[in-house]
Amino acid sequence: MKKTAIRFLGIGLFLAGTIIQLEHRLSNEDISSAGDAQAYKQSQQELSEVKKQLAQLQLNLNNAQKEQPKQNETEVSKQEVSSPTVNTFSLAIKSGMTSSDISLVLEEAGVIQNKMDFENYIVDQGLSSRIQIGTYEVDSKMTIKQITELITN
């Protein structure tokens, strides 16, 4: 009887130790997983904010490039004689066209200066899925934001 009692006591202690060890490991994994998930969520939010800031900076740069610095009276009068041409284009968006397809067409037509600026703005603003099929009149005076608003509304 003493032998069996000692065996059962040993088995009981072994099982209790195993259960305690499993409990300890599972609680540590839950804590680290929650910390990892929170850090990941925070980094995603920061990344999203940085992308929005970058898109805004790209728009500001594009607008600044389109605006010409103020010049003295004689340069202004020369400019009035030879004013820059405005490229007007009829943009036809068909089913299956992506934002990169549209940006390439606009760049080739001379409506935008850099297709990557346009494409990055659409993607960063989350508007690539809102592009509407149709034909739109666009010109080189329009900003990237104005063109995007036109084709996504």
PDB file of N, CA and C in Angstrom, residues 1-15:
ATOM      1  N   MET A   1       0.810  -1.173   0.000  1.00  0.00           N
ATOM      2  CA  MET A   1       0.000   0.000   0.000  1.00  0.00           C
ATOM      3  C   MET A   1       0.867   1.256   0.000  1.00  0.00           C
ATOM      4  N   LYS A   2       1.965   1.224   0.678  1.00  0.00           N
ATOM      5  CA  LYS A   2       2.844   2.366   0.712  1.00  0.00           C
ATOM      6  C   LYS A   2       3.432   2.654  -0.656  1.00  0.00           C
ATOM      7  N   LYS A   3       3.752   1.592  -1.398  1.00  0.00           N
ATOM      8  CA  LYS A   3       4.332   1.767  -2.732  1.00  0.00           C
ATOM      9  C   LYS A   3       3.351   2.460  -3.679  1.00  0.00           C
ATOM     10  N   THR A   4       2.120   2.033  -3.671  1.00  0.00           N
ATOM     11  CA  THR A   4       1.118   2.629  -4.564  1.00  0.00           C
ATOM     12  C   THR A   4       0.807   4.063  -4.158  1.00  0.00           C
ATOM     13  N   ALA A   5       0.770   4.319  -2.912  1.00  0.00           N
ATOM     14  CA  ALA A   5       0.485   5.679  -2.454  1.00  0.00           C
ATOM     15  C   ALA A   5       1.604   6.618  -2.900  1.00  0.00           C
ATOM     16  N   ILE A   6       2.846   6.173  -2.809  1.00  0.00           N
ATOM     17  CA  ILE A   6       3.983   6.985  -3.227  1.00  0.00           C
ATOM     18  C   ILE A   6       3.948   7.202  -4.742  1.00  0.00           C
ATOM     19  N   ARG A   7       3.578   6.160  -5.498  1.00  0.00           N
ATOM     20  CA  ARG A   7       3.468   6.305  -6.961  1.00  0.00           C
ATOM     21  C   ARG A   7       2.404   7.343  -7.331  1.00  0.00           C
ATOM     22  N   PHE A   8       1.226   7.230  -6.694  1.00  0.00           N
ATOM     23  CA  PHE A   8       0.160   8.181  -6.987  1.00  0.00           C
ATOM     24  C   PHE A   8       0.547   9.607  -6.586  1.00  0.00           C
ATOM     25  N   LEU A   9       1.251   9.730  -5.463  1.00  0.00           N
ATOM     26  CA  LEU A   9       1.732  11.036  -5.045  1.00  0.00           C
ATOM     27  C   LEU A   9       2.708  11.605  -6.082  1.00  0.00           C
ATOM     28  N   GLY A  10       3.624  10.791  -6.591  1.00  0.00           N
ATOM     29  CA  GLY A  10       4.583  11.205  -7.617  1.00  0.00           C
ATOM     30  C   GLY A  10       3.883  11.618  -8.910  1.00  0.00           C
ATOM     31  N   ILE A  11       2.922  10.792  -9.328  1.00  0.00           N
ATOM     32  CA  ILE A  11       2.166  11.114 -10.555  1.00  0.00           C
ATOM     33  C   ILE A  11       1.385  12.404 -10.367  1.00  0.00           C
ATOM     34  N   GLY A  12       0.787  12.599  -9.190  1.00  0.00           N
ATOM     35  CA  GLY A  12       0.031  13.818  -8.895  1.00  0.00           C
ATOM     36  C   GLY A  12       0.921  15.049  -8.929  1.00  0.00           C
ATOM     37  N   LEU A  13       2.098  14.934  -8.314  1.00  0.00           N
ATOM     38  CA  LEU A  13       3.041  16.062  -8.335  1.00  0.00           C
ATOM     39  C   LEU A  13       3.510  16.369  -9.753  1.00  0.00           C
ATOM     40  N   PHE A  14       3.766  15.338 -10.545  1.00  0.00           N
ATOM     41  CA  PHE A  14       4.195  15.523 -11.937  1.00  0.00           C
ATOM     42  C   PHE A  14       3.115  16.250 -12.731  1.00  0.00           C
ATOM     43  N   LEU A  15       1.867  15.808 -12.601  1.00  0.00           N
ATOM     44  CA  LEU A  15       0.757  16.446 -13.319  1.00  0.00           C
ATOM     45  C   LEU A  15       0.551  17.893 -12.853  1.00  0.00           C
TER      46      LEU A  15
END
